[in-house]
PDB file of C-alpha atoms in Angstrom:
ATOM      1  CA  MET A   1     -90.667  27.088 -72.227  1.00 44.00           C
ATOM      2  CA  ALA A   2     -91.189  25.627 -69.035  1.00 43.00           C
ATOM      3  CA  GLY A   3     -88.656  22.774 -69.988  1.00 45.00           C
ATOM      4  CA  ASN A   4     -86.117  25.390 -70.961  1.00 43.00           C
ATOM      5  CA  ARG A   5     -86.395  27.194 -67.578  1.00 42.00           C
ATOM      6  CA  ARG A   6     -85.701  24.065 -65.729  1.00 42.00           C
ATOM      7  CA  ASP A   7     -82.527  23.495 -68.162  1.00 43.00           C
ATOM      8  CA  ASN A   8     -81.372  27.036 -67.511  1.00 43.00           C
ATOM      9  CA  ARG A   9     -81.896  26.799 -63.772  1.00 43.00           C
ATOM     10  CA  SER A  10     -79.930  23.413 -63.765  1.00 44.00           C
ATOM     11  CA  ARG A  11     -77.177  24.829 -65.513  1.00 44.00           C
ATOM     12  CA  ARG A  12     -77.089  28.031 -63.076  1.00 45.00           C
ATOM     13  CA  GLU A  13     -77.229  25.634 -60.199  1.00 45.00           C
ATOM     14  CA  ALA A  14     -74.351  23.350 -61.451  1.00 45.00           C
ATOM     15  CA  SER A  15     -71.888  26.439 -62.200  1.00 50.00           C
ATOM     16  CA  PRO A  16     -70.750  27.011 -58.812  1.00 49.00           C
ATOM     17  CA  LEU A  17     -70.211  23.152 -58.284  1.00 47.00           C
ATOM     18  CA  ARG A  18     -68.097  23.141 -61.201  1.00 55.00           C
ATOM     19  CA  LEU A  19     -66.158  26.334 -59.869  1.00 49.00           C
ATOM     20  CA  ILE A  20     -65.779  24.516 -56.732  1.00 49.00           C
ATOM     21  CA  ALA A  21     -64.291  21.398 -58.305  1.00 52.00           C
ATOM     22  CA  VAL A  22     -62.199  23.349 -60.719  1.00 46.00           C
ATOM     23  CA  ALA A  23     -60.714  25.409 -57.538  1.00 53.00           C
ATOM     24  CA  ALA A  24     -60.251  22.120 -55.521  1.00 54.00           C
ATOM     25  CA  VAL A  25     -58.056  20.756 -58.626  1.00 49.00           C
ATOM     26  CA  LEU A  26     -56.217  23.911 -58.751  1.00 55.00           C
ATOM     27  CA  ILE A  27     -55.317  23.784 -54.990  1.00 53.00           C
ATOM     28  CA  GLY A  28     -54.189  20.125 -55.364  1.00 54.00           C
ATOM     29  CA  LEU A  29     -51.878  21.077 -58.094  1.00 51.00           C
ATOM     30  CA  VAL A  30     -50.269  23.945 -55.873  1.00 44.00           C
ATOM     31  CA  LEU A  31     -49.837  21.661 -53.032  1.00 48.00           C
ATOM     32  CA  VAL A  32     -48.498  19.200 -55.285  1.00 46.00           C
ATOM     33  CA  SER A  33     -45.980  21.738 -56.732  1.00 49.00           C
ATOM     34  CA  LEU A  34     -44.785  23.059 -53.094  1.00 47.00           C
ATOM     35  CA  ARG A  35     -44.015  19.401 -52.169  1.00 49.00           C
ATOM     36  CA  LEU A  36     -41.812  19.231 -55.101  1.00 44.00           C
ATOM     37  CA  LEU A  37     -40.228  22.507 -54.418  1.00 47.00           C
ATOM     38  CA  PRO A  38     -36.872  22.494 -52.651  1.00 46.00           C
ATOM     39  CA  GLY A  39     -36.943  24.699 -49.548  1.00 47.00           C
ATOM     40  CA  SER A  40     -40.673  24.624 -49.342  1.00 47.00           C
ATOM     41  CA  PRO A  41     -42.070  23.841 -45.816  1.00 45.00           C
ATOM     42  CA  LEU A  42     -44.405  21.256 -47.388  1.00 46.00           C
ATOM     43  CA  ALA A  43     -41.471  19.618 -49.235  1.00 46.00           C
ATOM     44  CA  SER A  44     -40.833  15.968 -48.246  1.00 42.00           C
ATOM     45  CA  ASN A  45     -37.925  14.684 -46.501  1.00 41.00           C
ATOM     46  CA  ALA A  46     -36.916  12.731 -49.610  1.00 36.00           C
ATOM     47  CA  THR A  47     -37.371  15.584 -51.921  1.00 35.00           C
ATOM     48  CA  ALA A  48     -35.855  18.416 -50.124  1.00 35.00           C
ATOM     49  CA  GLN A  49     -32.350  16.854 -51.252  1.00 34.00           C
ATOM     50  CA  TRP A  50     -31.995  16.762 -55.024  1.00 30.00           C
ATOM     51  CA  GLY A  51     -31.135  13.395 -56.306  1.00 33.00           C
ATOM     52  CA  LYS A  52     -31.800  11.335 -53.293  1.00 34.00           C
ATOM     53  CA  PRO A  53     -34.805   8.835 -53.369  1.00 35.00           C
ATOM     54  CA  ALA A  54     -37.479   8.955 -50.849  1.00 37.00           C
ATOM     55  CA  ALA A  55     -37.002   6.800 -47.744  1.00 37.00           C
ATOM     56  CA  ARG A  56     -39.069   3.945 -47.201  1.00 35.00           C
ATOM     57  CA  THR A  57     -41.447   3.963 -44.250  1.00 35.00           C
ATOM     58  CA  THR A  58     -42.478   0.359 -44.273  1.00 35.00           C
ATOM     59  CA  GLY A  59     -40.726  -2.534 -43.188  1.00 36.00           C
ATOM     60  CA  GLU A  60     -40.273  -3.363 -46.761  1.00 35.00           C
ATOM     61  CA  PRO A  61     -36.639  -4.025 -47.761  1.00 36.00           C
ATOM     62  CA  ALA A  62     -35.395  -1.300 -50.287  1.00 37.00           C
ATOM     63  CA  ASN A  63     -33.633  -1.905 -53.480  1.00 38.00           C
ATOM     64  CA  ARG A  64     -29.748  -1.228 -53.377  1.00 34.00           C
ATOM     65  CA  SER A  65     -30.665   1.780 -55.918  1.00 34.00           C
ATOM     66  CA  SER A  66     -33.355   3.228 -53.660  1.00 34.00           C
ATOM     67  CA  ARG A  67     -30.916   3.199 -50.427  1.00 35.00           C
ATOM     68  CA  ALA A  68     -30.126   6.372 -48.842  1.00 37.00           C
ATOM     69  CA  THR A  69     -26.271   7.289 -48.978  1.00 37.00           C
ATOM     70  CA  PRO A  70     -24.811   5.880 -45.688  1.00 40.00           C
ATOM     71  CA  SER A  71     -23.259   8.421 -43.224  1.00 39.00           C
ATOM     72  CA  PRO A  72     -19.363   8.361 -43.219  1.00 42.00           C
ATOM     73  CA  SER A  73     -17.917   6.303 -40.339  1.00 43.00           C
ATOM     74  CA  PRO A  74     -16.387   8.545 -37.325  1.00 42.00           C
ATOM     75  CA  SER A  75     -12.480   8.710 -37.778  1.00 44.00           C
ATOM     76  CA  PRO A  76     -10.779   5.983 -35.510  1.00 43.00           C
ATOM     77  CA  SER A  77      -9.179   7.598 -32.433  1.00 46.00           C
ATOM     78  CA  ALA A  78      -5.266   7.927 -32.793  1.00 63.00           C
ATOM     79  CA  SER A  79      -3.548   4.972 -31.526  1.00 88.00           C
ATOM     80  CA  LEU A  80      -1.976   4.761 -28.183  1.00 91.00           C
ATOM     81  CA  GLU A  81       1.665   5.214 -28.088  1.00 92.00           C
ATOM     82  CA  PRO A  82       3.362   1.840 -27.328  1.00 93.00           C
ATOM     83  CA  LEU A  83       4.746   1.158 -23.614  1.00 96.00           C
ATOM     84  CA  PRO A  84       8.443   0.929 -23.362  1.00 96.00           C
ATOM     85  CA  PHE A  85       7.835  -2.968 -22.956  1.00 97.00           C
ATOM     86  CA  VAL A  86       7.517  -5.866 -25.415  1.00 94.00           C
ATOM     87  CA  ASP A  87       4.893  -8.346 -24.568  1.00 95.00           C
ATOM     88  CA  GLU A  88       7.472 -11.401 -25.126  1.00 92.00           C
ATOM     89  CA  GLU A  89       8.411 -14.318 -23.003  1.00 91.00           C
ATOM     90  CA  LEU A  90      11.940 -14.018 -21.642  1.00 95.00           C
ATOM     91  CA  ASP A  91      14.355 -16.621 -21.493  1.00 93.00           C
ATOM     92  CA  LEU A  92      16.975 -15.413 -19.291  1.00 97.00           C
ATOM     93  CA  ASP A  93      20.208 -17.153 -17.484  1.00 96.00           C
ATOM     94  CA  ILE A  94      19.046 -16.512 -14.245  1.00 97.00           C
ATOM     95  CA  GLU A  95      19.557 -18.972 -11.053  1.00 97.00           C
ATOM     96  CA  GLY A  96      16.402 -19.976  -9.084  1.00 97.00           C
ATOM     97  CA  TRP A  97      12.962 -18.689  -9.869  1.00 98.00           C
ATOM     98  CA  TYR A  98      12.018 -15.470 -11.388  1.00 98.00           C
ATOM     99  CA  ALA A  99       8.452 -13.839 -12.927  1.00 98.00           C
ATOM    100  CA  TRP A 100       7.475 -10.341 -14.204  1.00 98.00           C
ATOM    101  CA  SER A 101       4.360  -8.633 -15.114  1.00 98.00           C
ATOM    102  CA  VAL A 102       3.358  -5.293 -16.631  1.00 98.00           C
ATOM    103  CA  LEU A 103       0.263  -3.461 -16.705  1.00 98.00           C
ATOM    104  CA  ASP A 104      -0.900  -0.509 -19.207  1.00 98.00           C
ATOM    105  CA  THR A 105      -2.673   1.734 -16.739  1.00 98.00           C
ATOM    106  CA  ARG A 106      -4.450   3.206 -19.648  1.00 97.00           C
ATOM    107  CA  THR A 107      -6.276  -0.038 -21.021  1.00 97.00           C
ATOM    108  CA  GLY A 108      -5.760  -2.247 -18.133  1.00 97.00           C
ATOM    109  CA  LYS A 109      -4.073  -4.666 -20.076  1.00 97.00           C
ATOM    110  CA  ILE A 110      -1.529  -7.038 -18.206  1.00 98.00           C
ATOM    111  CA  PHE A 111       1.093  -9.127 -19.796  1.00 98.00           C
ATOM    112  CA  GLY A 112       4.335 -10.904 -18.670  1.00 98.00           C
ATOM    113  CA  SER A 113       5.985 -13.984 -17.840  1.00 97.00           C
ATOM    114  CA  ASP A 114       3.838 -17.441 -18.062  1.00 97.00           C
ATOM    115  CA  ASN A 115       4.276 -17.528 -14.223  1.00 97.00           C
ATOM    116  CA  MET A 116       3.315 -14.210 -13.574  1.00 98.00           C
ATOM    117  CA  ASP A 117       0.527 -15.345 -11.163  1.00 98.00           C
ATOM    118  CA  GLU A 118       3.004 -17.296  -8.911  1.00 98.00           C
ATOM    119  CA  THR A 119       3.514 -15.798  -5.445  1.00 98.00           C
ATOM    120  CA  SER A 120       6.444 -14.984  -3.229  1.00 98.00           C
ATOM    121  CA  THR A 121       6.906 -13.100  -0.152  1.00 98.00           C
ATOM    122  CA  THR A 122       6.936  -9.474  -0.369  1.00 98.00           C
ATOM    123  CA  ALA A 123       9.251  -8.506   2.271  1.00 98.00           C
ATOM    124  CA  SER A 124       9.453  -4.255   2.218  1.00 98.00           C
ATOM    125  CA  LEU A 125       7.584  -3.960  -0.975  1.00 98.00           C
ATOM    126  CA  ILE A 126       4.320  -4.100   0.811  1.00 98.00           C
ATOM    127  CA  LYS A 127       5.073  -1.063   2.925  1.00 98.00           C
ATOM    128  CA  SER A 128       4.034   1.132  -0.035  1.00 98.00           C
ATOM    129  CA  TRP A 129       0.393  -0.354   0.811  1.00 98.00           C
ATOM    130  CA  ILE A 130       0.693  -0.184   4.446  1.00 98.00           C
ATOM    131  CA  VAL A 131       1.338   3.686   4.106  1.00 98.00           C
ATOM    132  CA  ALA A 132      -1.163   4.248   1.543  1.00 98.00           C
ATOM    133  CA  ASP A 133      -3.803   2.516   3.611  1.00 98.00           C
ATOM    134  CA  TYR A 134      -2.838   4.621   6.857  1.00 98.00           C
ATOM    135  CA  LEU A 135      -3.108   7.932   4.816  1.00 98.00           C
ATOM    136  CA  ARG A 136      -6.532   6.933   3.193  1.00 98.00           C
ATOM    137  CA  ARG A 137      -7.929   5.589   6.542  1.00 98.00           C
ATOM    138  CA  THR A 138      -6.603   8.684   8.434  1.00 98.00           C
ATOM    139  CA  ALA A 139      -8.289  11.126   5.783  1.00 98.00           C
ATOM    140  CA  ASP A 140     -11.756   9.142   5.536  1.00 98.00           C
ATOM    141  CA  ALA A 141     -11.782   9.563   9.336  1.00 97.00           C
ATOM    142  CA  GLY A 142     -11.623  13.313   8.809  1.00 97.00           C
ATOM    143  CA  GLN A 143      -8.179  13.530  10.249  1.00 97.00           C
ATOM    144  CA  THR A 144      -4.886  14.761   9.118  1.00 97.00           C
ATOM    145  CA  PRO A 145      -1.517  12.958  10.033  1.00 97.00           C
ATOM    146  CA  SER A 146       0.652  14.819  12.223  1.00 97.00           C
ATOM    147  CA  LYS A 147       4.125  16.215  11.049  1.00 97.00           C
ATOM    148  CA  ALA A 148       5.701  13.325  13.201  1.00 98.00           C
ATOM    149  CA  LYS A 149       3.360  10.614  11.114  1.00 98.00           C
ATOM    150  CA  LEU A 150       4.265  11.934   7.995  1.00 98.00           C
ATOM    151  CA  ALA A 151       7.942  12.090   8.805  1.00 98.00           C
ATOM    152  CA  ASP A 152       7.480   8.266   9.885  1.00 98.00           C
ATOM    153  CA  ALA A 153       5.852   7.463   6.649  1.00 98.00           C
ATOM    154  CA  THR A 154       8.667   9.256   4.723  1.00 98.00           C
ATOM    155  CA  LEU A 155      11.213   7.078   6.484  1.00 98.00           C
ATOM    156  CA  ILE A 156       9.275   3.911   5.648  1.00 98.00           C
ATOM    157  CA  ILE A 157       8.996   4.605   1.914  1.00 98.00           C
ATOM    158  CA  ARG A 158      12.568   6.263   1.371  1.00 98.00           C
ATOM    159  CA  ASP A 159      14.404   4.513   3.875  1.00 98.00           C
ATOM    160  CA  SER A 160      12.363   1.316   4.382  1.00 98.00           C
ATOM    161  CA  ASP A 161      12.397   1.485   8.173  1.00 98.00           C
ATOM    162  CA  ASN A 162      11.107  -1.458   9.562  1.00 98.00           C
ATOM    163  CA  THR A 163      10.431  -0.465  13.226  1.00 98.00           C
ATOM    164  CA  ARG A 164       7.954   2.374  12.112  1.00 98.00           C
ATOM    165  CA  ALA A 165       6.533  -0.055   9.332  1.00 98.00           C
ATOM    166  CA  GLU A 166       5.411  -2.258  11.897  1.00 98.00           C
ATOM    167  CA  GLN A 167       3.807   0.277  13.969  1.00 98.00           C
ATOM    168  CA  PHE A 168       2.103   1.658  10.997  1.00 98.00           C
ATOM    169  CA  TYR A 169       1.092  -2.022  10.377  1.00 98.00           C
ATOM    170  CA  ASN A 170      -0.284  -2.459  13.707  1.00 98.00           C
ATOM    171  CA  SER A 171      -2.447   0.695  13.575  1.00 98.00           C
ATOM    172  CA  VAL A 172      -3.872  -0.395   9.961  1.00 98.00           C
ATOM    173  CA  GLY A 173      -5.367  -3.614  11.625  1.00 98.00           C
ATOM    174  CA  ARG A 174      -2.541  -6.193  10.206  1.00 98.00           C
ATOM    175  CA  SER A 175      -3.745  -8.885   8.268  1.00 97.00           C
ATOM    176  CA  ALA A 176      -6.927  -6.811   7.760  1.00 98.00           C
ATOM    177  CA  SER A 177      -5.002  -4.210   5.844  1.00 98.00           C
ATOM    178  CA  ILE A 178      -3.857  -7.161   3.484  1.00 98.00           C
ATOM    179  CA  LYS A 179      -7.505  -8.196   2.929  1.00 98.00           C
ATOM    180  CA  ARG A 180      -8.456  -4.668   2.101  1.00 98.00           C
ATOM    181  CA  LEU A 181      -5.661  -4.585  -0.396  1.00 98.00           C
ATOM    182  CA  VAL A 182      -6.758  -7.764  -1.963  1.00 98.00           C
ATOM    183  CA  SER A 183     -10.198  -6.173  -2.257  1.00 98.00           C
ATOM    184  CA  MET A 184      -9.570  -2.680  -3.044  1.00 98.00           C
ATOM    185  CA  CYS A 185      -7.006  -3.330  -5.588  1.00 98.00           C
ATOM    186  CA  ASP A 186      -8.642  -6.219  -7.228  1.00 98.00           C
ATOM    187  CA  LEU A 187      -6.088  -8.786  -6.602  1.00 98.00           C
ATOM    188  CA  THR A 188      -6.486 -12.364  -7.845  1.00 98.00           C
ATOM    189  CA  ASP A 189      -3.419 -14.228  -6.365  1.00 98.00           C
ATOM    190  CA  SER A 190      -2.294 -12.766  -3.104  1.00 97.00           C
ATOM    191  CA  SER A 191      -3.212 -13.184   0.400  1.00 97.00           C
ATOM    192  CA  PRO A 192      -2.001 -12.129   3.936  1.00 98.00           C
ATOM    193  CA  ALA A 193       0.800 -14.140   5.661  1.00 97.00           C
ATOM    194  CA  ALA A 194      -0.126 -17.260   7.618  1.00 94.00           C
ATOM    195  CA  ASP A 195       1.588 -15.695  10.719  1.00 93.00           C
ATOM    196  CA  GLY A 196      -0.056 -12.418  10.035  1.00 93.00           C
ATOM    197  CA  GLY A 197       3.111 -10.377   9.648  1.00 97.00           C
ATOM    198  CA  TRP A 198       3.753  -7.886   6.797  1.00 98.00           C
ATOM    199  CA  SER A 199       7.037  -9.105   5.651  1.00 98.00           C
ATOM    200  CA  ARG A 200       5.387 -12.618   4.450  1.00 98.00           C
ATOM    201  CA  THR A 201       2.316 -11.095   2.585  1.00 98.00           C
ATOM    202  CA  ASN A 202       2.108 -13.366  -0.450  1.00 98.00           C
ATOM    203  CA  LEU A 203       1.990 -11.417  -3.661  1.00 98.00           C
ATOM    204  CA  SER A 204       2.565 -12.357  -7.316  1.00 98.00           C
ATOM    205  CA  PRO A 205       4.165 -10.150 -10.026  1.00 98.00           C
ATOM    206  CA  ARG A 206       0.963  -9.750 -11.599  1.00 98.00           C
ATOM    207  CA  ASP A 207      -0.851  -8.578  -8.240  1.00 98.00           C
ATOM    208  CA  THR A 208       2.246  -6.125  -7.778  1.00 98.00           C
ATOM    209  CA  ALA A 209       1.728  -4.387 -10.965  1.00 98.00           C
ATOM    210  CA  ARG A 210      -2.109  -4.176  -9.908  1.00 98.00           C
ATOM    211  CA  LEU A 211      -1.105  -2.705  -6.693  1.00 98.00           C
ATOM    212  CA  GLY A 212       1.130   0.060  -8.612  1.00 98.00           C
ATOM    213  CA  ALA A 213      -1.988   0.754 -10.663  1.00 98.00           C
ATOM    214  CA  CYS A 214      -4.131   1.305  -7.175  1.00 98.00           C
ATOM    215  CA  ILE A 215      -1.440   3.507  -5.968  1.00 98.00           C
ATOM    216  CA  LYS A 216      -1.350   5.513  -9.214  1.00 98.00           C
ATOM    217  CA  ASP A 217      -5.102   6.146  -9.731  1.00 98.00           C
ATOM    218  CA  GLY A 218      -5.920   6.902  -6.088  1.00 98.00           C
ATOM    219  CA  ARG A 219      -7.592   3.999  -4.725  1.00 98.00           C
ATOM    220  CA  ALA A 220      -4.885   3.193  -2.328  1.00 98.00           C
ATOM    221  CA  ALA A 221      -4.280   6.482  -0.638  1.00 98.00           C
ATOM    222  CA  GLY A 222      -7.164   8.315  -1.705  1.00 98.00           C
ATOM    223  CA  PRO A 223      -7.298  11.392  -3.492  1.00 97.00           C
ATOM    224  CA  LYS A 224      -5.868  13.489  -0.779  1.00 97.00           C
ATOM    225  CA  TRP A 225      -2.406  11.757  -0.462  1.00 98.00           C
ATOM    226  CA  THR A 226      -1.790   9.875  -3.784  1.00 98.00           C
ATOM    227  CA  ASN A 227       0.456  12.593  -5.170  1.00 98.00           C
ATOM    228  CA  TRP A 228       2.288  12.960  -1.915  1.00 98.00           C
ATOM    229  CA  LEU A 229       3.018   8.980  -1.600  1.00 98.00           C
ATOM    230  CA  LEU A 230       4.075   8.845  -5.431  1.00 98.00           C
ATOM    231  CA  ASN A 231       6.578  11.668  -4.968  1.00 98.00           C
ATOM    232  CA  GLU A 232       7.843   9.677  -1.698  1.00 98.00           C
ATOM    233  CA  MET A 233       8.239   6.587  -3.907  1.00 98.00           C
ATOM    234  CA  ARG A 234      10.338   8.545  -6.524  1.00 98.00           C
ATOM    235  CA  LEU A 235      12.689   9.697  -3.711  1.00 98.00           C
ATOM    236  CA  VAL A 236      13.486   6.292  -2.711  1.00 98.00           C
ATOM    237  CA  ARG A 237      17.212   6.074  -1.380  1.00 98.00           C
ATOM    238  CA  GLY A 238      20.098   3.997  -0.413  1.00 97.00           C
ATOM    239  CA  THR A 239      20.092   0.400  -0.382  1.00 97.00           C
ATOM    240  CA  GLY A 240      16.461   0.296  -1.610  1.00 98.00           C
ATOM    241  CA  ASP A 241      17.246   2.094  -4.931  1.00 98.00           C
ATOM    242  CA  PHE A 242      17.668  -0.602  -7.209  1.00 98.00           C
ATOM    243  CA  GLY A 243      15.829  -2.607  -9.834  1.00 98.00           C
ATOM    244  CA  ILE A 244      13.162  -1.624 -12.447  1.00 98.00           C
ATOM    245  CA  ARG A 245      14.000   2.128 -12.765  1.00 98.00           C
ATOM    246  CA  LYS A 246      17.925   1.589 -12.995  1.00 98.00           C
ATOM    247  CA  ALA A 247      17.251   0.033 -16.467  1.00 98.00           C
ATOM    248  CA  PHE A 248      16.009   3.324 -17.831  1.00 97.00           C
ATOM    249  CA  PRO A 249      17.971   6.261 -18.939  1.00 96.00           C
ATOM    250  CA  ALA A 250      18.779   8.536 -16.087  1.00 95.00           C
ATOM    251  CA  ALA A 251      16.579  11.616 -17.058  1.00 94.00           C
ATOM    252  CA  GLU A 252      13.626   9.142 -16.831  1.00 96.00           C
ATOM    253  CA  GLN A 253      14.649   7.295 -13.488  1.00 97.00           C
ATOM    254  CA  LYS A 254      13.784  10.448 -11.225  1.00 94.00           C
ATOM    255  CA  LYS A 255      10.005  10.118 -12.664  1.00 97.00           C
ATOM    256  CA  ILE A 256       9.496   6.649 -11.797  1.00 98.00           C
ATOM    257  CA  ALA A 257       8.160   5.784  -8.093  1.00 98.00           C
ATOM    258  CA  ILE A 258       9.241   2.506  -6.657  1.00 98.00           C
ATOM    259  CA  LYS A 259       9.157   0.427  -3.677  1.00 98.00           C
ATOM    260  CA  ASN A 260      11.554  -2.873  -3.411  1.00 98.00           C
ATOM    261  CA  GLY A 261      11.868  -5.612  -0.975  1.00 98.00           C
ATOM    262  CA  TRP A 262      14.590  -7.829  -0.238  1.00 98.00           C
ATOM    263  CA  ILE A 263      15.152 -10.373   2.642  1.00 98.00           C
ATOM    264  CA  ASP A 264      17.163 -13.572   3.429  1.00 97.00           C
ATOM    265  CA  ARG A 265      14.693 -16.632   4.354  1.00 98.00           C
ATOM    266  CA  THR A 266      16.759 -18.695   6.627  1.00 97.00           C
ATOM    267  CA  ARG A 267      13.649 -20.967   7.029  1.00 95.00           C
ATOM    268  CA  GLU A 268      13.610 -21.782   3.117  1.00 96.00           C
ATOM    269  CA  GLN A 269      17.381 -20.912   2.615  1.00 98.00           C
ATOM    270  CA  GLU A 270      16.373 -18.407   0.035  1.00 98.00           C
ATOM    271  CA  MET A 271      16.696 -14.888  -0.897  1.00 98.00           C
ATOM    272  CA  HIS A 272      13.594 -12.996  -1.843  1.00 98.00           C
ATOM    273  CA  ILE A 273      13.753  -9.976  -3.811  1.00 98.00           C
ATOM    274  CA  ASN A 274      10.814  -7.714  -5.158  1.00 98.00           C
ATOM    275  CA  CYS A 275      10.567  -4.956  -7.320  1.00 98.00           C
ATOM    276  CA  LEU A 276       7.606  -2.487  -7.853  1.00 98.00           C
ATOM    277  CA  ALA A 277       7.767   0.524 -10.346  1.00 98.00           C
ATOM    278  CA  ILE A 278       5.223   3.159 -11.261  1.00 98.00           C
ATOM    279  CA  GLY A 279       5.588   5.021 -14.671  1.00 98.00           C
ATOM    280  CA  ASP A 280       3.754   7.497 -16.420  1.00 95.00           C
ATOM    281  CA  ASN A 281       1.229   4.953 -18.275  1.00 97.00           C
ATOM    282  CA  TRP A 282       2.590   1.658 -16.790  1.00 98.00           C
ATOM    283  CA  THR A 283       3.302  -0.227 -13.666  1.00 98.00           C
ATOM    284  CA  MET A 284       5.435  -3.305 -13.370  1.00 98.00           C
ATOM    285  CA  GLY A 285       6.220  -6.009 -10.829  1.00 98.00           C
ATOM    286  CA  VAL A 286       9.336  -8.258 -10.973  1.00 98.00           C
ATOM    287  CA  MET A 287      10.211 -10.963  -8.161  1.00 98.00           C
ATOM    288  CA  VAL A 288      13.112 -13.429  -7.917  1.00 98.00           C
ATOM    289  CA  ARG A 289      14.141 -16.066  -5.594  1.00 98.00           C
ATOM    290  CA  TYR A 290      17.455 -17.928  -5.630  1.00 98.00           C
ATOM    291  CA  PRO A 291      19.930 -19.837  -2.837  1.00 98.00           C
ATOM    292  CA  ILE A 292      20.566 -17.655   0.154  1.00 98.00           C
ATOM    293  CA  SER A 293      24.150 -18.049  -0.153  1.00 97.00           C
ATOM    294  CA  MET A 294      24.218 -15.814  -3.559  1.00 98.00           C
ATOM    295  CA  GLY A 295      23.537 -12.866  -1.490  1.00 97.00           C
ATOM    296  CA  TYR A 296      21.339  -9.678  -2.077  1.00 97.00           C
ATOM    297  CA  GLU A 297      22.977  -7.934  -4.860  1.00 97.00           C
ATOM    298  CA  TYR A 298      22.328 -10.940  -7.352  1.00 98.00           C
ATOM    299  CA  GLY A 299      18.750 -10.422  -7.011  1.00 98.00           C
ATOM    300  CA  MET A 300      18.970  -6.591  -7.037  1.00 98.00           C
ATOM    301  CA  LYS A 301      20.725  -6.856 -10.294  1.00 98.00           C
ATOM    302  CA  ASN A 302      18.561  -9.557 -11.907  1.00 98.00           C
ATOM    303  CA  CYS A 303      15.474  -7.009 -11.020  1.00 98.00           C
ATOM    304  CA  GLU A 304      17.135  -4.802 -13.512  1.00 98.00           C
ATOM    305  CA  LYS A 305      18.322  -7.341 -15.909  1.00 98.00           C
ATOM    306  CA  ILE A 306      14.767  -8.815 -16.315  1.00 98.00           C
ATOM    307  CA  THR A 307      13.484  -5.069 -16.757  1.00 98.00           C
ATOM    308  CA  GLU A 308      16.201  -4.362 -19.624  1.00 97.00           C
ATOM    309  CA  ALA A 309      15.304  -7.594 -21.339  1.00 97.00           C
ATOM    310  CA  ALA A 310      11.606  -6.683 -21.334  1.00 97.00           C
ATOM    311  CA  LEU A 311      12.259  -3.070 -22.749  1.00 97.00           C
ATOM    312  CA  ARG A 312      11.292  -2.372 -26.398  1.00 90.00           C
ATOM    313  CA  PRO A 313      14.476  -1.945 -28.340  1.00 87.00           C
ATOM    314  CA  PRO A 314      15.203   1.796 -29.230  1.00 77.00           C
ATOM    315  CA  THR A 315      14.030   2.480 -32.786  1.00 71.00           C
TER     316      THR A 315
END
């Protein structure tokens, strides 16, 4: 009887243990069920989406069949509208030396003739920078140009006034201004004149296009005066209104800002004719040199001729 009592007591003591074990098994099954149930807070990342295998958490390479479906690639951005120019070498019947360059102001891409890095003297083309340098430096000093000074700047840009250009050039430090141009506008080919004058500044067509971009994006004249300067350059008139923009339809010409240079170099017995133009999303520089006996008009027409040849044919 004593033995039976011990057995009964053991069974009574074991019963709670069995109940605990059974409860643990049931809880485990419930938890597993919840992990497999979509939408459950205990569901795994892998099983929350039906039909997708669990992602591996180790560095072990996954089989192709177990890799997660890749996310779609973002749609490529729309292509930029082509520039009105073609990136092709031109072979033109032009006396003397010529070179040209176009800069896409949206991308910074530059193209043009093989010799677009060769320099020539700028003549009045450089007046666009001299006025820009004056306006920016005046604003940086916390000052505003007087009405008389702005009227002088207008005459320098629109009518290419030499006397006023010399006064402005002196006020911005002469050769120091050209050194700022090279530095601020990221020029690579150009330099101040050996004699320090503005007319003999050495500029390449490639750097001429870069100067145009520097004016267009505000580095040259600064945020306060950029629009003013571009508007003045659109209003160039008289003898200086020739070259690049003349190759465009009349409706477009008035939107294009320009500054040209033209001079007879008796020392070299050459004509130096130069053209800068700033369009909506491009800038262009064209330079020509030829025998002095051929006169101004030959070079002025050739700036336009080179531009016409570089324009993209209408579709």
